[in-house]
Amino acid sequence: KQEVTQIPAALSVPEGENLVLNCSFTDSAIYNLQWFRQDPGKGLTSLLLIQSSQREQTSGRLNASLDKSSGRSTLYIAASQPGDSATYLCAVIRDDKIIFGKGTRLHILP
Amino acid sequence: ETGVTQTPRHLVMGMTNKKSLKCEQHLGHNAMYWYKQSAKKPLELMFVYSLEERVENNSVPSRFSPECPNSSHLFLHLHTLQPEDSALYLCASSQDWAGGNQPQHFGDGTRLSIL
């Protein structure tokens, strides 16, 4: 059974710093992995989607990597801003199943 | 404006009531989804509809009944709910149901409280 773990559950970082969020999964046979952002009281916003054949994806200050063999993905945020404060969720997809982690709650300190 | 609109935003109901959640998307997508987000638990996929046909039902209790009358609208009919059903219910859509291989666009959810 696929399990997705995100550590830490919460993180506070001073503005301007670079940071890394971690996601691990137990079954490496996945189709793709997605990173989402969720603001309080809102739905999810898709940030990056990495196909199983890819190693990384970049969008602006965000870079997501995927290492299937070790069952890990990281989301790198460069030059963090207060507007980056949100909960970040990763999800893995295989066989029409999408499994989410519990998320990392990120707070950027002004 | 997310393109996916959910109503109501908040709903409080008793265990014997019957209510419905509504989701509407104006993105021209063919696939729509219902998710449940409970406190302290990962987001759970409940139902998937592709071209108005249900393609996924993840062992959801029968007190939750989905309906997809057309590709733009998705409903979740609720009856005889339990306190543990209190959660944020999220609707999403994607261009197609390609095994989850496409980005999904989410609504802001309905916060459901069962008394």
CSV table of C-alpha atoms in Angstrom, one decimal:
chain,number,residue,atom,x,y,z
A,1,LYS,CA,0.0,0.0,0.0
A,2,GLN,CA,1.4,3.4,-1.1
A,3,GLU,CA,2.1,5.8,1.7
A,4,VAL,CA,3.3,9.4,1.3
A,5,THR,CA,5.1,11.2,4.1
A,6,GLN,CA,6.0,14.8,4.3
A,7,ILE,CA,8.5,16.0,6.9
A,8,PRO,CA,8.5,18.4,8.6
A,9,ALA,CA,4.8,19.0,9.3
A,10,ALA,CA,5.5,22.7,9.9
A,11,LEU,CA,8.4,25.0,9.1
A,12,SER,CA,9.2,28.6,9.8
A,13,VAL,CA,11.9,30.4,7.8
A,14,PRO,CA,13.0,34.0,7.6
A,15,GLU,CA,12.2,35.9,4.4
A,16,GLY,CA,14.8,35.7,1.7
A,17,GLU,CA,16.1,32.3,2.6
A,18,ASN,CA,16.1,29.3,0.3
A,19,LEU,CA,14.3,26.2,1.6
A,20,VAL,CA,13.6,22.6,0.8
A,21,LEU,CA,10.4,20.6,1.5
A,22,ASN,CA,10.6,16.9,1.5
A,23,CYS,CA,8.2,14.2,0.3
A,24,SER,CA,8.8,10.4,0.5
A,25,PHE,CA,6.7,7.5,-0.8
A,26,THR,CA,6.9,3.8,-0.2
A,27,ASP,CA,6.2,2.4,-3.6
A,28,SER,CA,8.5,3.6,-6.4
A,29,ALA,CA,6.2,2.4,-9.2
A,30,ILE,CA,4.5,5.7,-9.8
A,31,TYR,CA,3.2,7.5,-13.0
A,32,ASN,CA,3.9,11.0,-11.7
A,33,LEU,CA,4.3,13.2,-8.7
A,34,GLN,CA,2.6,16.5,-8.1
A,35,TRP,CA,3.3,19.4,-5.7
A,36,PHE,CA,0.3,21.5,-4.7
A,37,ARG,CA,-0.1,24.6,-2.6
A,38,GLN,CA,-3.1,25.2,-0.3
A,39,ASP,CA,-3.9,28.6,1.3
A,40,PRO,CA,-6.1,28.7,4.4
A,41,GLY,CA,-9.7,28.2,3.5
A,42,LYS,CA,-8.9,27.5,-0.1
A,43,GLY,CA,-8.6,24.7,-2.5
A,44,LEU,CA,-5.4,23.3,-3.9
A,45,THR,CA,-3.3,25.0,-6.6
A,46,SER,CA,-1.1,22.7,-8.8
A,47,LEU,CA,2.5,23.9,-8.7
A,48,LEU,CA,4.5,21.3,-10.5
A,49,LEU,CA,3.9,17.9,-12.1
A,50,ILE,CA,6.9,15.6,-12.6
A,51,GLN,CA,6.4,12.6,-14.9
A,52,SER,CA,8.0,9.3,-13.8
A,53,SER,CA,10.5,9.6,-16.6
A,54,GLN,CA,11.6,13.1,-15.5
A,55,ARG,CA,14.0,14.1,-12.8
A,56,GLU,CA,12.9,17.6,-12.2
A,57,GLN,CA,10.6,20.5,-13.1
A,58,THR,CA,11.1,24.2,-12.7
A,59,SER,CA,8.6,27.1,-12.5
A,60,GLY,CA,9.9,30.5,-11.5
A,61,ARG,CA,11.5,30.2,-8.0
A,62,LEU,CA,10.3,26.7,-7.6
A,63,ASN,CA,12.2,23.5,-8.5
A,64,ALA,CA,10.9,20.0,-7.8
A,65,SER,CA,13.1,16.9,-8.1
A,66,LEU,CA,12.1,13.3,-8.3
A,67,ASP,CA,14.2,10.2,-7.4
A,68,LYS,CA,12.0,7.2,-7.9
A,69,SER,CA,14.6,4.7,-6.8
A,70,SER,CA,14.8,6.2,-3.4
A,71,GLY,CA,11.2,7.1,-3.2
A,72,ARG,CA,11.8,10.8,-2.7
A,73,SER,CA,10.9,14.2,-4.0
A,74,THR,CA,12.0,17.7,-2.9
A,75,LEU,CA,10.5,21.1,-3.6
A,76,TYR,CA,13.1,23.8,-3.5
A,77,ILE,CA,11.9,27.4,-3.0
A,78,ALA,CA,14.4,30.1,-3.7
A,79,ALA,CA,14.5,33.5,-2.1
A,80,SER,CA,11.4,32.9,0.0
A,81,GLN,CA,8.7,35.6,0.4
A,82,PRO,CA,5.9,36.1,2.9
A,83,GLY,CA,3.5,35.3,0.1
A,84,ASP,CA,4.9,31.8,0.0
A,85,SER,CA,3.3,31.0,3.3
A,86,ALA,CA,0.9,28.2,2.8
A,87,THR,CA,0.6,24.4,3.1
A,88,TYR,CA,2.5,22.4,0.5
A,89,LEU,CA,1.2,19.0,-0.4
A,90,CYS,CA,2.7,16.3,-2.6
A,91,ALA,CA,0.8,13.5,-4.3
A,92,VAL,CA,1.8,10.4,-6.2
A,93,ILE,CA,-0.3,8.9,-8.9
A,94,ARG,CA,-0.4,5.2,-10.1
A,95,ASP,CA,-3.1,3.0,-11.5
A,96,ASP,CA,-5.7,5.7,-11.4
A,97,LYS,CA,-5.0,6.2,-7.7
A,98,ILE,CA,-3.8,9.5,-6.3
A,99,ILE,CA,-2.3,9.4,-2.8
A,100,PHE,CA,-1.6,12.6,-0.9
A,101,GLY,CA,0.8,13.4,2.0
A,102,LYS,CA,-0.5,15.4,5.0
A,103,GLY,CA,1.5,18.4,3.8
A,104,THR,CA,4.1,20.8,5.3
A,105,ARG,CA,2.8,24.1,6.7
A,106,LEU,CA,5.2,26.8,5.7
A,107,HIS,CA,5.5,30.2,7.4
A,108,ILE,CA,7.8,32.8,6.0
A,109,LEU,CA,8.8,35.3,8.6
A,110,PRO,CA,8.9,39.0,7.4
B,1,GLU,CA,-11.2,33.1,-9.9
B,2,THR,CA,-10.2,29.4,-10.0
B,3,GLY,CA,-12.6,28.3,-12.7
B,4,VAL,CA,-14.1,25.8,-10.4
B,5,THR,CA,-16.9,27.1,-8.1
B,6,GLN,CA,-18.3,25.2,-5.2
B,7,THR,CA,-21.5,26.1,-3.3
B,8,PRO,CA,-22.2,26.4,-0.5
B,9,ARG,CA,-18.9,27.5,1.1
B,10,HIS,CA,-20.1,26.4,4.5
B,11,LEU,CA,-22.8,23.9,5.6
B,12,VAL,CA,-24.0,22.8,9.0
B,13,MET,CA,-26.5,20.0,9.0
B,14,GLY,CA,-27.9,17.4,11.4
B,15,MET,CA,-27.4,13.7,11.1
B,16,THR,CA,-30.9,13.1,9.7
B,17,ASN,CA,-30.8,15.9,7.1
B,18,LYS,CA,-30.4,15.6,3.4
B,19,LYS,CA,-28.3,18.2,1.6
B,20,SER,CA,-26.3,18.5,-1.6
B,21,LEU,CA,-23.0,20.1,-2.5
B,22,LYS,CA,-22.6,21.6,-5.9
B,23,CYS,CA,-19.5,22.0,-8.1
B,24,GLU,CA,-19.4,23.9,-11.4
B,25,GLN,CA,-16.4,24.3,-13.8
B,26,HIS,CA,-16.1,26.6,-16.7
B,27,LEU,CA,-12.8,25.3,-18.0
B,28,GLY,CA,-14.2,22.9,-20.6
B,29,HIS,CA,-12.8,20.0,-18.7
B,30,ASN,CA,-14.0,16.4,-19.2
B,31,ALA,CA,-13.1,15.0,-15.8
B,32,MET,CA,-14.3,16.0,-12.3
B,33,TYR,CA,-13.4,14.8,-8.9
B,34,TRP,CA,-14.7,14.9,-5.3
B,35,TYR,CA,-12.1,14.9,-2.4
B,36,LYS,CA,-12.5,14.8,1.3
B,37,GLN,CA,-10.0,16.7,3.5
B,38,SER,CA,-10.2,15.9,7.2
B,39,ALA,CA,-8.2,17.5,10.0
B,40,LYS,CA,-4.9,15.7,10.6
B,41,LYS,CA,-5.5,13.3,7.6
B,42,PRO,CA,-4.3,13.3,4.0
B,43,LEU,CA,-6.6,14.4,1.3
B,44,GLU,CA,-8.7,11.5,0.1
B,45,LEU,CA,-10.1,11.0,-3.4
B,46,MET,CA,-13.7,10.0,-3.2
B,47,PHE,CA,-15.1,9.9,-6.7
B,48,VAL,CA,-14.0,10.5,-10.3
B,49,TYR,CA,-16.2,11.2,-13.3
B,50,SER,CA,-15.0,11.2,-16.8
B,51,LEU,CA,-17.3,12.4,-19.6
B,52,GLU,CA,-20.2,12.1,-17.1
B,53,GLU,CA,-19.5,8.5,-16.3
B,54,ARG,CA,-18.2,7.4,-12.9
B,55,VAL,CA,-14.7,5.8,-13.3
B,56,GLU,CA,-13.6,5.7,-9.7
B,57,ASN,CA,-15.3,5.1,-6.4
B,58,ASN,CA,-12.8,4.7,-3.5
B,59,SER,CA,-14.9,2.6,-1.1
B,60,VAL,CA,-17.0,5.6,-0.1
B,61,PRO,CA,-20.0,4.9,2.2
B,62,SER,CA,-23.4,5.0,0.4
B,63,ARG,CA,-24.5,8.0,2.5
B,64,PHE,CA,-22.5,10.0,-0.1
B,65,SER,CA,-24.1,9.9,-3.5
B,66,PRO,CA,-22.5,11.7,-6.5
B,67,GLU,CA,-24.2,12.9,-9.6
B,68,CYS,CA,-22.8,14.3,-12.8
B,69,PRO,CA,-25.6,15.5,-15.0
B,70,ASN,CA,-23.2,17.1,-17.6
B,71,SER,CA,-19.5,17.7,-17.9
B,72,SER,CA,-19.7,21.1,-16.2
B,73,HIS,CA,-21.6,20.1,-13.1
B,74,LEU,CA,-21.0,17.7,-10.3
B,75,PHE,CA,-23.1,17.2,-7.2
B,76,LEU,CA,-22.5,15.3,-3.9
B,77,HIS,CA,-25.8,14.3,-2.3
B,78,LEU,CA,-25.6,13.8,1.5
B,79,HIS,CA,-28.0,11.9,3.7
B,80,THR,CA,-27.8,10.4,7.2
B,81,LEU,CA,-24.3,11.6,7.8
B,82,GLN,CA,-22.1,10.9,10.8
B,83,PRO,CA,-20.1,13.3,12.9
B,84,GLU,CA,-16.8,11.9,11.4
B,85,ASP,CA,-18.0,13.1,8.0
B,86,SER,CA,-17.3,16.7,9.1
B,87,ALA,CA,-14.6,17.9,6.8
B,88,LEU,CA,-13.7,20.1,3.9
B,89,TYR,CA,-15.0,18.7,0.6
B,90,LEU,CA,-13.1,19.7,-2.4
B,91,CYS,CA,-14.1,19.5,-6.1
B,92,ALA,CA,-11.5,19.5,-8.9
B,93,SER,CA,-11.5,19.1,-12.6
B,94,SER,CA,-8.9,18.3,-15.3
B,95,GLN,CA,-8.9,18.2,-19.1
B,96,ASP,CA,-9.3,14.4,-19.2
B,97,TRP,CA,-9.1,11.5,-16.8
B,98,ALA,CA,-5.7,10.2,-17.9
B,99,GLY,CA,-5.0,8.2,-14.8
B,100,GLY,CA,-4.3,11.3,-12.9
B,101,ASN,CA,-1.6,12.4,-15.4
B,102,GLN,CA,-2.9,15.9,-15.8
B,103,PRO,CA,-3.0,18.9,-13.5
B,104,GLN,CA,-6.2,19.3,-11.6
B,105,HIS,CA,-7.9,22.6,-10.9
B,106,PHE,CA,-9.5,22.8,-7.5
B,107,GLY,CA,-12.4,24.8,-6.1
B,108,ASP,CA,-12.2,26.4,-2.7
B,109,GLY,CA,-14.3,23.7,-1.0
B,110,THR,CA,-17.4,23.3,1.1
B,111,ARG,CA,-16.7,23.2,4.9
B,112,LEU,CA,-19.2,20.7,6.2
B,113,SER,CA,-20.1,20.4,9.9
B,114,ILE,CA,-22.3,17.6,11.2
B,115,LEU,CA,-24.1,18.2,14.4
